[in-house]
PDB file of C-alpha atoms and ligand atoms in Angstrom:
ATOM      1  CA  MET A   1      98.277 159.330  65.699  1.00  0.00           C
ATOM      2  CA  GLU A   2      97.765 162.636  66.006  1.00  0.00           C
ATOM      3  CA  ASN A   3      97.406 163.947  69.784  1.00  0.00           C
ATOM      4  CA  THR A   4      94.377 165.405  70.133  1.00  0.00           C
ATOM      5  CA  GLU A   5      94.749 167.041  73.320  1.00  0.00           C
ATOM      6  CA  LYS A   6      97.690 169.198  71.243  1.00  0.00           C
ATOM      7  CA  SER A   7     100.090 169.120  74.404  1.00  0.00           C
ATOM      8  CA  PRO A   8     103.248 168.420  75.787  1.00  0.00           C
ATOM      9  CA  VAL A   9     101.959 166.580  78.981  1.00  0.00           C
ATOM     10  CA  ALA A  10      98.647 165.147  78.084  1.00  0.00           C
ATOM     11  CA  PHE A  11      97.965 162.810  75.151  1.00  0.00           C
ATOM     12  CA  ALA A  12      94.979 161.380  73.903  1.00  0.00           C
ATOM     13  CA  MET A  13      93.772 159.824  70.184  1.00  0.00           C
ATOM     14  CA  ASP A  14      90.535 160.167  68.382  1.00  0.00           C
ATOM     15  CA  THR A  15      88.016 156.866  68.575  1.00  0.00           C
ATOM     16  CA  ARG A  16      87.387 157.444  64.721  1.00  0.00           C
ATOM     17  CA  GLN A  17      90.860 157.818  63.671  1.00  0.00           C
ATOM     18  CA  LEU A  18      91.625 155.278  65.627  1.00  0.00           C
ATOM     19  CA  GLN A  19      89.553 152.701  64.301  1.00  0.00           C
ATOM     20  CA  LYS A  20      90.431 153.852  61.095  1.00  0.00           C
ATOM     21  CA  VAL A  21      93.724 152.615  61.966  1.00  0.00           C
ATOM     22  CA  LEU A  22      93.155 149.233  63.564  1.00  0.00           C
ATOM     23  CA  GLN A  23      90.680 148.636  60.456  1.00  0.00           C
ATOM     24  CA  LYS A  24      93.978 149.494  58.272  1.00  0.00           C
ATOM     25  CA  MET A  25      96.047 146.725  60.119  1.00  0.00           C
ATOM     26  CA  SER A  26      93.033 144.473  59.755  1.00  0.00           C
ATOM     27  CA  LEU A  27      92.622 144.667  56.586  1.00  0.00           C
ATOM     28  CA  LYS A  28      96.536 143.798  56.355  1.00  0.00           C
ATOM     29  CA  GLY A  29      96.775 141.035  58.376  1.00  0.00           C
ATOM     30  CA  GLU A  30      98.396 143.265  60.772  1.00  0.00           C
ATOM     31  CA  VAL A  31      98.046 142.858  65.115  1.00  0.00           C
ATOM     32  CA  LEU A  32      98.690 145.776  67.164  1.00  0.00           C
ATOM     33  CA  VAL A  33     102.154 145.026  69.557  1.00  0.00           C
ATOM     34  CA  GLY A  34     102.685 148.028  70.365  1.00  0.00           C
ATOM     35  CA  ILE A  35     101.976 151.990  71.580  1.00  0.00           C
ATOM     36  CA  TYR A  36     104.523 154.167  71.844  1.00  0.00           C
ATOM     37  CA  HIS A  37     104.378 158.338  73.306  1.00  0.00           C
ATOM     38  CA  SER A  38     107.092 160.672  74.819  1.00  0.00           C
ATOM     39  CA  HIS A  39     107.893 162.149  77.966  1.00  0.00           C
ATOM     40  CA  PRO A  40     109.165 165.382  77.139  1.00  0.00           C
ATOM     41  CA  THR A  41     109.680 166.366  80.805  1.00  0.00           C
ATOM     42  CA  ALA A  42     108.967 163.332  82.675  1.00  0.00           C
ATOM     43  CA  PRO A  43     111.194 159.740  83.921  1.00  0.00           C
ATOM     44  CA  PRO A  44     109.575 157.030  81.124  1.00  0.00           C
ATOM     45  CA  ILE A  45     107.442 156.286  83.832  1.00  0.00           C
ATOM     46  CA  PRO A  46     103.524 155.839  83.436  1.00  0.00           C
ATOM     47  CA  SER A  47     101.737 157.993  84.327  1.00  0.00           C
ATOM     48  CA  ARG A  48      98.431 158.011  86.522  1.00  0.00           C
ATOM     49  CA  GLU A  49      96.332 158.764  83.269  1.00  0.00           C
ATOM     50  CA  ASP A  50      98.836 156.300  81.154  1.00  0.00           C
ATOM     51  CA  ILE A  51      97.316 153.693  83.392  1.00  0.00           C
ATOM     52  CA  ALA A  52      93.676 154.584  83.252  1.00  0.00           C
ATOM     53  CA  PHE A  53      93.271 155.045  79.553  1.00  0.00           C
ATOM     54  CA  ALA A  54      95.388 151.858  79.340  1.00  0.00           C
ATOM     55  CA  TYR A  55      93.118 149.665  77.049  1.00  0.00           C
ATOM     56  CA  TYR A  56      94.616 146.901  74.859  1.00  0.00           C
ATOM     57  CA  PRO A  57      96.529 144.902  77.212  1.00  0.00           C
ATOM     58  CA  GLU A  58      97.523 142.774  74.816  1.00  0.00           C
ATOM     59  CA  ALA A  59     100.089 145.904  73.863  1.00  0.00           C
ATOM     60  CA  ALA A  60     103.486 147.184  74.734  1.00  0.00           C
ATOM     61  CA  TYR A  61     103.390 150.680  76.067  1.00  0.00           C
ATOM     62  CA  LEU A  62     106.561 152.350  74.629  1.00  0.00           C
ATOM     63  CA  ILE A  63     107.761 155.281  76.766  1.00  0.00           C
ATOM     64  CA  LEU A  64     110.448 158.013  75.978  1.00  0.00           C
ATOM     65  CA  SER A  65     112.002 160.078  78.472  1.00  0.00           C
ATOM     66  CA  LEU A  66     113.231 162.979  77.612  1.00  0.00           C
ATOM     67  CA  SER A  67     114.001 164.808  80.506  1.00  0.00           C
ATOM     68  CA  ALA A  68     117.481 163.891  81.032  1.00  0.00           C
ATOM     69  CA  ASN A  69     120.309 164.300  79.110  1.00  0.00           C
ATOM     70  CA  LYS A  70     120.179 160.986  77.412  1.00  0.00           C
ATOM     71  CA  PRO A  71     116.950 159.159  76.047  1.00  0.00           C
ATOM     72  CA  GLU A  72     115.543 156.769  77.901  1.00  0.00           C
ATOM     73  CA  LEU A  73     112.905 154.089  76.624  1.00  0.00           C
ATOM     74  CA  CYS A  74     110.687 151.818  78.656  1.00  0.00           C
ATOM     75  CA  CYS A  75     108.698 149.498  78.416  1.00  0.00           C
ATOM     76  CA  TYR A  76     105.356 148.214  79.787  1.00  0.00           C
ATOM     77  CA  ARG A  77     102.225 145.452  80.200  1.00  0.00           C
ATOM     78  CA  ILE A  78      99.414 147.540  81.692  1.00  0.00           C
ATOM     79  CA  LEU A  79      97.273 144.910  83.166  1.00  0.00           C
ATOM     80  CA  GLN A  80      93.904 145.896  85.254  1.00  0.00           C
ATOM     81  CA  LYS A  81      95.442 148.696  85.728  1.00  0.00           C
ATOM     82  CA  GLN A  82      98.823 148.162  86.963  1.00  0.00           C
ATOM     83  CA  ALA A  83     101.991 148.586  85.307  1.00  0.00           C
ATOM     84  CA  PHE A  84     104.867 145.757  84.811  1.00  0.00           C
ATOM     85  CA  ARG A  85     108.007 146.963  83.079  1.00  0.00           C
ATOM     86  CA  LEU A  86     108.764 144.539  80.282  1.00  0.00           C
ATOM     87  CA  PRO A  87     112.498 143.854  79.749  1.00  0.00           C
ATOM     88  CA  PHE A  88     113.200 144.112  75.627  1.00  0.00           C
ATOM     89  CA  LYS A  89     116.499 144.858  73.444  1.00  0.00           C
ATOM     90  CA  LEU A  90     116.772 147.117  70.982  1.00  0.00           C
ATOM     91  CA  ILE A  91     118.122 145.517  67.700  1.00  0.00           C
TER      92      ILE A  91
HETATM   93 ZN1   ZN B 101     102.365 159.008  79.585  1.00  0.00          ZN
END
């Protein structure tokens, strides 16, 4: 998905593009399991906006932070406007 905000500190998705992606996934029998984005200058913690616009409670929200010397990836479930950190393992 393209970031329609064109910003290093905020992101938004075009709803028509998102609907097309979800429709293509559905036709292939795929399901949405995760949504990721990066925080170029902030830690991998969901922002107020990340939580406010988290419309897919079934999805894992992955945030990659590039703010430190070493990239850090964290995973959350966002339910009822609250973020819960999930353990995960890269294989
Ligand atoms: Zn974010």
